[in-house]
Amino acid sequence: MHFYYIKHYSSPLQIFQFFSHSNVHPVLQVSNFSLTMDTECAQRDGKSIMNFHHGSTTLLNLKSRIKSHEKLSPFHGILDDMLLLGFLNGKNFDVDATILCLENYIYMRTVKYRKQLRPFLPSTDVLLDTELTRVLKNRDQNGRFVVIVKYEAWNPSVSSSQDVVASVVFFVDELTRSYATTCSEVIFIGDCKNFSFAQAQQAGPRIIMQAVDLFVKCIPSRPKAFHFVNENVFVSGLFYILRSFLSKKLRERLHIHSSNLELLHEHVPKEILPESLGGDLLNKDAYDEEIRARVRATDEFYKRMADIQSATG
């Protein structure tokens, strides 16, 4: 395994542009921020690697298409390069497929779930400071990034289920910028410890459908597995509803481990997991702690998206 360490570039986009204009194979590890690609993920996604060298040209082509697109053109000024690179990589640098994904992304955010999402901003998201949504510092054995949701961090008497959805939306958008630019495959782990009746009451079909729409159907990342641990009787009925909204392929990627964390470790190595999931690491060593600050800094993106939607009707 070979890594190129880049120390003289100040942003992920500059690093991307460096590799796009060089003959260096774009398998890279960046030590001062969360932009990584390991060899296994790279080898599996050969089409993305092949197109990575031509990424700057592809990005320019995509941006040009967005500017002339009937539905996307009003938003071209807020779709930043790193977000677009995340979409491109998730769609194997196929511009047509990326446009379709962006259409769905904008539709879900500004039309279908406009009323539900509009009141929220990252700067006022109290759940962002909890353990609700985290991403591991290290990739799994296949080079995929790992997202963990701990439902115990959600107090339904303080925050609604819609607060939870909005908080995860902010997190997912930043994951697209920070992680999906280099590897678009993701593993999801849901820790259902102490899931309560009050939580189950709020997490009904409406919220589950919204979550599937926003976190599966309109983002470029490809979910390779959904792992749930520590589930109880309140969660069992919700799994039945969740399955009804997933495609057959995604249903086959749904794994229920109950309290047997060793089963989870057969899929995700304990060497990269926090102690709360039977792993070897303290939270500070397991989780990317910097992503929260980046999420907090994205208020303007959501304000402008809401303003554009209001102006265009």
mmCIF file of C-alpha atoms in Angstrom:
data_model
loop_
_atom_site.group_PDB
_atom_site.id
_atom_site.type_symbol
_atom_site.label_atom_id
_atom_site.label_comp_id
_atom_site.label_asym_id
_atom_site.label_seq_id
_atom_site.Cartn_x
_atom_site.Cartn_y
_atom_site.Cartn_z
ATOM 1 C CA MET A 1 0.000 0.000 0.000
ATOM 2 C CA HIS A 2 1.410 3.362 -1.027
ATOM 3 C CA PHE A 3 0.344 6.775 0.287
ATOM 4 C CA TYR A 4 1.264 10.234 -0.916
ATOM 5 C CA TYR A 5 1.442 12.798 1.882
ATOM 6 C CA ILE A 6 0.607 16.316 0.754
ATOM 7 C CA LYS A 7 1.616 19.083 3.146
ATOM 8 C CA HIS A 8 1.752 22.188 0.992
ATOM 9 C CA TYR A 9 -1.864 22.355 -0.105
ATOM 10 C CA SER A 10 -4.325 24.270 2.014
ATOM 11 C CA SER A 11 -7.593 22.636 0.931
ATOM 12 C CA PRO A 12 -8.974 19.303 -0.364
ATOM 13 C CA LEU A 13 -9.897 20.990 -3.651
ATOM 14 C CA GLN A 14 -6.269 22.069 -4.256
ATOM 15 C CA ILE A 15 -5.137 18.502 -3.651
ATOM 16 C CA PHE A 16 -7.774 17.212 -6.053
ATOM 17 C CA GLN A 17 -6.588 19.667 -8.682
ATOM 18 C CA PHE A 18 -2.978 18.591 -8.126
ATOM 19 C CA PHE A 19 -3.775 14.952 -8.876
ATOM 20 C CA SER A 20 -6.065 15.886 -11.741
ATOM 21 C CA HIS A 21 -3.159 17.579 -13.552
ATOM 22 C CA SER A 22 -0.487 15.020 -12.727
ATOM 23 C CA ASN A 23 0.335 11.446 -13.627
ATOM 24 C CA VAL A 24 0.399 10.418 -9.981
ATOM 25 C CA HIS A 25 -2.071 7.681 -9.083
ATOM 26 C CA PRO A 26 -4.688 9.382 -6.891
ATOM 27 C CA VAL A 27 -4.440 7.111 -3.862
ATOM 28 C CA LEU A 28 -3.733 9.553 -1.094
ATOM 29 C CA GLN A 29 -3.676 10.146 2.607
ATOM 30 C CA VAL A 30 -3.925 13.686 3.896
ATOM 31 C CA SER A 31 -2.870 14.071 7.493
ATOM 32 C CA ASN A 32 -4.208 17.533 8.332
ATOM 33 C CA PHE A 33 -7.846 17.079 7.369
ATOM 34 C CA SER A 34 -10.305 14.328 6.530
ATOM 35 C CA LEU A 35 -9.624 13.639 2.865
ATOM 36 C CA THR A 36 -8.429 10.079 2.397
ATOM 37 C CA MET A 37 -8.523 7.371 -0.195
ATOM 38 C CA ASP A 38 -7.004 3.966 0.412
ATOM 39 C CA THR A 39 -5.936 1.415 -2.162
ATOM 40 C CA GLU A 40 -8.762 -1.067 -1.665
ATOM 41 C CA CYS A 41 -11.521 1.481 -2.165
ATOM 42 C CA ALA A 42 -9.599 2.896 -5.118
ATOM 43 C CA GLN A 43 -9.062 -0.486 -6.772
ATOM 44 C CA ARG A 44 -12.750 -1.392 -6.465
ATOM 45 C CA ASP A 45 -13.903 1.832 -8.022
ATOM 46 C CA GLY A 46 -11.734 1.739 -11.118
ATOM 47 C CA LYS A 47 -14.013 4.005 -13.140
ATOM 48 C CA SER A 48 -13.766 6.773 -10.552
ATOM 49 C CA ILE A 49 -9.994 6.412 -10.443
ATOM 50 C CA MET A 50 -9.731 6.550 -14.211
ATOM 51 C CA ASN A 51 -11.848 9.704 -14.319
ATOM 52 C CA PHE A 52 -10.191 11.260 -11.276
ATOM 53 C CA HIS A 53 -7.285 12.432 -13.457
ATOM 54 C CA HIS A 54 -9.763 14.347 -15.595
ATOM 55 C CA GLY A 55 -11.744 15.583 -12.615
ATOM 56 C CA SER A 56 -11.148 19.274 -13.123
ATOM 57 C CA THR A 57 -12.503 19.111 -16.671
ATOM 58 C CA THR A 58 -15.455 17.000 -15.512
ATOM 59 C CA LEU A 59 -16.185 19.443 -12.702
ATOM 60 C CA LEU A 60 -16.174 22.373 -15.127
ATOM 61 C CA ASN A 61 -18.492 20.450 -17.444
ATOM 62 C CA LEU A 62 -20.860 19.725 -14.561
ATOM 63 C CA LYS A 63 -20.908 23.349 -13.424
ATOM 64 C CA SER A 64 -21.636 24.473 -16.980
ATOM 65 C CA ARG A 65 -24.504 22.000 -17.221
ATOM 66 C CA ILE A 66 -25.911 23.216 -13.894
ATOM 67 C CA LYS A 67 -25.881 26.848 -15.041
ATOM 68 C CA SER A 68 -28.004 26.003 -18.078
ATOM 69 C CA HIS A 69 -30.266 23.525 -16.286
ATOM 70 C CA GLU A 70 -33.868 24.638 -15.814
ATOM 71 C CA LYS A 71 -34.234 23.293 -12.258
ATOM 72 C CA LEU A 72 -30.656 23.525 -11.008
ATOM 73 C CA SER A 73 -29.502 26.859 -12.432
ATOM 74 C CA PRO A 74 -30.993 28.967 -9.587
ATOM 75 C CA PHE A 75 -28.773 27.029 -7.161
ATOM 76 C CA HIS A 76 -25.512 27.058 -9.124
ATOM 77 C CA GLY A 77 -24.036 29.767 -6.913
ATOM 78 C CA ILE A 78 -24.347 27.732 -3.691
ATOM 79 C CA LEU A 79 -23.311 24.295 -4.985
ATOM 80 C CA ASP A 80 -19.656 24.525 -3.970
ATOM 81 C CA ASP A 81 -16.901 22.564 -5.655
ATOM 82 C CA MET A 82 -16.338 20.071 -2.838
ATOM 83 C CA LEU A 83 -20.038 19.216 -2.676
ATOM 84 C CA LEU A 84 -20.106 18.734 -6.449
ATOM 85 C CA LEU A 85 -16.974 16.571 -6.329
ATOM 86 C CA GLY A 86 -18.701 14.388 -3.768
ATOM 87 C CA PHE A 87 -21.660 13.955 -6.116
ATOM 88 C CA LEU A 88 -19.390 13.305 -9.091
ATOM 89 C CA ASN A 89 -17.361 10.650 -7.306
ATOM 90 C CA GLY A 90 -20.513 8.971 -6.040
ATOM 91 C CA LYS A 91 -21.742 8.734 -9.620
ATOM 92 C CA ASN A 92 -18.392 7.553 -11.034
ATOM 93 C CA PHE A 93 -17.819 10.944 -12.681
ATOM 94 C CA ASP A 94 -20.797 10.377 -14.959
ATOM 95 C CA VAL A 95 -22.121 13.918 -15.457
ATOM 96 C CA ASP A 96 -25.585 12.823 -16.616
ATOM 97 C CA ALA A 97 -26.039 10.579 -13.563
ATOM 98 C CA THR A 98 -24.729 13.353 -11.324
ATOM 99 C CA ILE A 99 -27.258 15.821 -12.737
ATOM 100 C CA LEU A 100 -30.097 13.395 -12.003
ATOM 101 C CA CYS A 101 -28.860 12.910 -8.439
ATOM 102 C CA LEU A 102 -28.597 16.678 -7.934
ATOM 103 C CA GLU A 103 -32.121 17.153 -9.278
ATOM 104 C CA ASN A 104 -33.399 14.721 -6.664
ATOM 105 C CA TYR A 105 -31.269 16.325 -3.949
ATOM 106 C CA ILE A 106 -32.643 19.800 -4.673
ATOM 107 C CA TYR A 107 -36.209 18.510 -5.021
ATOM 108 C CA MET A 108 -36.102 16.719 -1.652
ATOM 109 C CA ARG A 109 -34.557 19.710 0.129
ATOM 110 C CA THR A 110 -36.523 22.549 -1.414
ATOM 111 C CA VAL A 111 -39.862 21.062 -2.475
ATOM 112 C CA LYS A 112 -40.890 17.770 -0.875
ATOM 113 C CA TYR A 113 -39.444 18.502 2.588
ATOM 114 C CA ARG A 114 -39.188 22.275 2.373
ATOM 115 C CA LYS A 115 -41.511 22.982 5.310
ATOM 116 C CA GLN A 116 -39.873 20.345 7.499
ATOM 117 C CA LEU A 117 -36.274 21.500 6.934
ATOM 118 C CA ARG A 118 -36.602 25.252 6.499
ATOM 119 C CA PRO A 119 -36.735 26.215 10.224
ATOM 120 C CA PHE A 120 -33.369 24.590 11.020
ATOM 121 C CA LEU A 121 -29.787 25.847 10.815
ATOM 122 C CA PRO A 122 -26.516 24.157 11.869
ATOM 123 C CA SER A 123 -25.581 27.001 14.231
ATOM 124 C CA THR A 124 -28.673 26.352 16.363
ATOM 125 C CA ASP A 125 -28.567 22.550 16.172
ATOM 126 C CA VAL A 126 -28.325 21.362 19.793
ATOM 127 C CA LEU A 127 -27.998 17.721 18.695
ATOM 128 C CA LEU A 128 -24.757 18.499 16.892
ATOM 129 C CA ASP A 129 -23.006 18.675 20.268
ATOM 130 C CA THR A 130 -24.240 15.240 21.317
ATOM 131 C CA GLU A 131 -23.147 11.741 20.327
ATOM 132 C CA LEU A 132 -26.110 11.405 17.946
ATOM 133 C CA THR A 133 -24.196 11.329 14.642
ATOM 134 C CA ARG A 134 -20.485 10.609 14.370
ATOM 135 C CA VAL A 135 -18.052 9.421 11.720
ATOM 136 C CA LEU A 136 -15.018 7.274 12.434
ATOM 137 C CA LYS A 137 -11.538 8.624 11.793
ATOM 138 C CA ASN A 138 -10.461 5.344 10.232
ATOM 139 C CA ARG A 139 -11.928 3.477 7.280
ATOM 140 C CA ASP A 140 -13.017 -0.138 7.492
ATOM 141 C CA GLN A 141 -11.024 -3.016 5.997
ATOM 142 C CA ASN A 142 -12.503 -2.231 2.563
ATOM 143 C CA GLY A 143 -11.700 1.465 2.678
ATOM 144 C CA ARG A 144 -15.273 2.599 3.322
ATOM 145 C CA PHE A 145 -16.102 5.350 5.780
ATOM 146 C CA VAL A 146 -18.260 4.472 8.775
ATOM 147 C CA VAL A 147 -21.097 6.582 10.199
ATOM 148 C CA ILE A 148 -22.511 5.848 13.654
ATOM 149 C CA VAL A 149 -25.864 7.046 15.001
ATOM 150 C CA LYS A 150 -26.463 6.642 18.753
ATOM 151 C CA TYR A 151 -30.176 7.033 19.407
ATOM 152 C CA GLU A 152 -29.589 7.248 23.169
ATOM 153 C CA ALA A 153 -28.287 10.792 22.562
ATOM 154 C CA TRP A 154 -31.767 11.880 21.442
ATOM 155 C CA ASN A 155 -34.043 13.068 24.233
ATOM 156 C CA PRO A 156 -37.537 13.257 22.670
ATOM 157 C CA SER A 157 -38.782 15.539 25.446
ATOM 158 C CA VAL A 158 -36.207 18.139 24.354
ATOM 159 C CA SER A 159 -35.816 17.545 20.609
ATOM 160 C CA SER A 160 -38.375 16.280 18.116
ATOM 161 C CA SER A 161 -37.821 13.595 15.512
ATOM 162 C CA GLN A 162 -37.716 16.413 12.944
ATOM 163 C CA ASP A 163 -34.811 17.954 14.881
ATOM 164 C CA VAL A 164 -33.032 14.614 14.524
ATOM 165 C CA VAL A 165 -33.625 14.464 10.767
ATOM 166 C CA ALA A 166 -32.399 18.046 10.258
ATOM 167 C CA SER A 167 -29.268 17.409 12.319
ATOM 168 C CA VAL A 168 -28.403 14.338 10.269
ATOM 169 C CA VAL A 169 -29.059 16.305 7.044
ATOM 170 C CA PHE A 170 -26.413 18.853 8.030
ATOM 171 C CA PHE A 171 -24.000 16.068 8.911
ATOM 172 C CA VAL A 172 -24.599 14.132 5.680
ATOM 173 C CA ASP A 173 -23.975 17.216 3.522
ATOM 174 C CA GLU A 174 -20.610 17.758 5.199
ATOM 175 C CA LEU A 175 -19.765 14.072 4.801
ATOM 176 C CA THR A 176 -20.385 14.493 1.073
ATOM 177 C CA ARG A 177 -17.859 17.331 0.999
ATOM 178 C CA SER A 178 -15.252 15.801 3.316
ATOM 179 C CA TYR A 179 -15.472 12.073 2.660
ATOM 180 C CA ALA A 180 -17.445 11.222 -0.490
ATOM 181 C CA THR A 181 -14.982 13.179 -2.629
ATOM 182 C CA THR A 182 -12.583 10.254 -2.310
ATOM 183 C CA CYS A 183 -14.658 7.182 -1.481
ATOM 184 C CA SER A 184 -18.412 7.121 -1.877
ATOM 185 C CA GLU A 185 -19.105 3.834 -0.105
ATOM 186 C CA VAL A 186 -20.442 4.111 3.434
ATOM 187 C CA ILE A 187 -21.197 1.750 6.309
ATOM 188 C CA PHE A 188 -23.977 2.744 8.735
ATOM 189 C CA ILE A 189 -24.113 1.565 12.349
ATOM 190 C CA GLY A 190 -27.199 2.329 14.433
ATOM 191 C CA ASP A 191 -26.783 1.882 18.187
ATOM 192 C CA CYS A 192 -30.305 1.430 19.607
ATOM 193 C CA LYS A 193 -29.286 1.154 23.257
ATOM 194 C CA ASN A 194 -32.058 2.377 25.604
ATOM 195 C CA PHE A 195 -34.372 3.213 22.706
ATOM 196 C CA SER A 196 -37.569 4.333 24.404
ATOM 197 C CA PHE A 197 -41.308 4.175 23.820
ATOM 198 C CA ALA A 198 -41.329 8.000 23.550
ATOM 199 C CA GLN A 199 -38.766 7.801 20.748
ATOM 200 C CA ALA A 200 -40.729 5.070 18.967
ATOM 201 C CA GLN A 201 -43.873 7.204 19.113
ATOM 202 C CA GLN A 202 -42.133 9.975 17.168
ATOM 203 C CA ALA A 203 -40.230 7.740 14.725
ATOM 204 C CA GLY A 204 -43.230 6.521 12.749
ATOM 205 C CA PRO A 205 -43.670 5.818 9.015
ATOM 206 C CA ARG A 206 -43.642 9.517 8.073
ATOM 207 C CA ILE A 207 -40.220 10.126 9.633
ATOM 208 C CA ILE A 208 -38.775 6.830 8.387
ATOM 209 C CA MET A 209 -39.880 7.588 4.817
ATOM 210 C CA GLN A 210 -38.378 11.066 5.097
ATOM 211 C CA ALA A 211 -35.097 9.621 6.372
ATOM 212 C CA VAL A 212 -34.897 7.134 3.497
ATOM 213 C CA ASP A 213 -35.648 9.894 0.970
ATOM 214 C CA LEU A 214 -33.031 12.268 2.401
ATOM 215 C CA PHE A 215 -30.278 9.846 3.402
ATOM 216 C CA VAL A 216 -30.540 7.100 0.798
ATOM 217 C CA LYS A 217 -32.362 8.264 -2.322
ATOM 218 C CA CYS A 218 -30.878 11.700 -2.984
ATOM 219 C CA ILE A 219 -27.237 11.553 -1.910
ATOM 220 C CA PRO A 220 -24.262 10.267 -3.918
ATOM 221 C CA SER A 221 -22.847 7.951 -1.234
ATOM 222 C CA ARG A 222 -23.527 4.261 -1.757
ATOM 223 C CA PRO A 223 -24.628 2.493 1.451
ATOM 224 C CA LYS A 224 -22.944 -0.910 1.528
ATOM 225 C CA ALA A 225 -24.393 -2.090 4.850
ATOM 226 C CA PHE A 226 -26.749 -1.052 7.652
ATOM 227 C CA HIS A 227 -25.824 -2.562 11.020
ATOM 228 C CA PHE A 228 -28.079 -2.241 14.074
ATOM 229 C CA VAL A 229 -27.070 -3.231 17.595
ATOM 230 C CA ASN A 230 -28.717 -3.209 21.029
ATOM 231 C CA GLU A 231 -32.214 -3.056 19.591
ATOM 232 C CA ASN A 232 -35.251 -3.768 21.766
ATOM 233 C CA VAL A 233 -38.957 -4.396 21.340
ATOM 234 C CA PHE A 234 -39.660 -0.734 20.543
ATOM 235 C CA VAL A 235 -37.283 -0.894 17.574
ATOM 236 C CA SER A 236 -38.538 -4.154 16.063
ATOM 237 C CA GLY A 237 -41.694 -2.622 14.590
ATOM 238 C CA LEU A 238 -39.705 0.260 13.135
ATOM 239 C CA PHE A 239 -37.427 -2.207 11.311
ATOM 240 C CA TYR A 240 -40.495 -3.684 9.621
ATOM 241 C CA ILE A 241 -41.473 -0.201 8.412
ATOM 242 C CA LEU A 242 -37.906 0.590 7.325
ATOM 243 C CA ARG A 243 -37.692 -2.570 5.222
ATOM 244 C CA SER A 244 -40.868 -1.582 3.379
ATOM 245 C CA PHE A 245 -39.200 1.619 2.139
ATOM 246 C CA LEU A 246 -35.926 -0.020 1.018
ATOM 247 C CA SER A 247 -35.191 -1.706 -2.285
ATOM 248 C CA LYS A 248 -34.537 -5.464 -2.305
ATOM 249 C CA LYS A 249 -30.805 -4.826 -2.687
ATOM 250 C CA LEU A 250 -30.703 -2.553 0.351
ATOM 251 C CA ARG A 251 -32.897 -4.886 2.417
ATOM 252 C CA GLU A 252 -30.261 -7.556 1.877
ATOM 253 C CA ARG A 253 -27.671 -5.178 3.348
ATOM 254 C CA LEU A 254 -29.612 -4.746 6.583
ATOM 255 C CA HIS A 255 -27.982 -6.594 9.522
ATOM 256 C CA ILE A 256 -29.537 -6.911 12.990
ATOM 257 C CA HIS A 257 -26.994 -7.960 15.645
ATOM 258 C CA SER A 258 -28.911 -7.348 18.907
ATOM 259 C CA SER A 259 -26.396 -7.217 21.792
ATOM 260 C CA ASN A 260 -23.905 -9.555 20.110
ATOM 261 C CA LEU A 261 -21.187 -7.067 19.225
ATOM 262 C CA GLU A 262 -18.920 -9.861 18.044
ATOM 263 C CA LEU A 263 -21.256 -10.244 15.064
ATOM 264 C CA LEU A 264 -20.751 -6.557 14.288
ATOM 265 C CA HIS A 265 -16.964 -7.048 14.518
ATOM 266 C CA GLU A 266 -17.175 -9.687 11.791
ATOM 267 C CA HIS A 267 -18.150 -6.854 9.446
ATOM 268 C CA VAL A 268 -16.441 -3.814 11.001
ATOM 269 C CA PRO A 269 -13.099 -4.410 12.778
ATOM 270 C CA LYS A 270 -13.054 -3.588 16.483
ATOM 271 C CA GLU A 271 -9.671 -1.901 15.976
ATOM 272 C CA ILE A 272 -11.424 1.165 14.497
ATOM 273 C CA LEU A 273 -14.515 1.179 16.736
ATOM 274 C CA PRO A 274 -15.117 3.052 20.019
ATOM 275 C CA GLU A 275 -15.335 1.180 23.303
ATOM 276 C CA SER A 276 -19.126 1.668 23.405
ATOM 277 C CA LEU A 277 -19.366 -0.714 20.431
ATOM 278 C CA GLY A 278 -16.885 -3.197 21.870
ATOM 279 C CA GLY A 279 -14.007 -1.542 20.060
ATOM 280 C CA ASP A 280 -10.460 -0.784 21.104
ATOM 281 C CA LEU A 281 -10.562 3.017 20.930
ATOM 282 C CA LEU A 282 -11.531 5.871 23.188
ATOM 283 C CA ASN A 283 -13.985 8.322 21.621
ATOM 284 C CA LYS A 284 -11.254 10.902 20.986
ATOM 285 C CA ASP A 285 -9.272 8.336 19.021
ATOM 286 C CA ALA A 286 -12.233 6.755 17.244
ATOM 287 C CA TYR A 287 -14.190 9.778 15.996
ATOM 288 C CA ASP A 288 -13.478 12.670 13.657
ATOM 289 C CA GLU A 289 -13.911 15.532 16.117
ATOM 290 C CA GLU A 290 -13.291 18.283 13.561
ATOM 291 C CA ILE A 291 -16.335 17.670 11.386
ATOM 292 C CA ARG A 292 -18.682 19.377 13.864
ATOM 293 C CA ALA A 293 -16.946 22.718 13.413
ATOM 294 C CA ARG A 294 -17.201 22.381 9.648
ATOM 295 C CA VAL A 295 -20.926 21.625 9.916
ATOM 296 C CA ARG A 296 -21.442 24.655 12.176
ATOM 297 C CA ALA A 297 -19.891 26.884 9.514
ATOM 298 C CA THR A 298 -22.451 26.018 6.807
ATOM 299 C CA ASP A 299 -25.370 28.249 7.855
ATOM 300 C CA GLU A 300 -25.020 30.408 4.772
ATOM 301 C CA PHE A 301 -25.512 27.411 2.466
ATOM 302 C CA TYR A 302 -28.917 26.605 3.978
ATOM 303 C CA LYS A 303 -30.002 30.247 4.244
ATOM 304 C CA ARG A 304 -29.268 30.841 0.589
ATOM 305 C CA MET A 305 -30.964 27.597 -0.432
ATOM 306 C CA ALA A 306 -34.130 28.691 1.421
ATOM 307 C CA ASP A 307 -33.957 32.186 -0.116
ATOM 308 C CA ILE A 308 -33.581 30.803 -3.633
ATOM 309 C CA GLN A 309 -36.488 28.439 -3.127
ATOM 310 C CA SER A 310 -38.673 31.306 -1.915
ATOM 311 C CA ALA A 311 -37.695 33.477 -4.874
ATOM 312 C CA THR A 312 -38.366 30.759 -7.439
ATOM 313 C CA GLY A 313 -41.609 29.616 -5.856
#
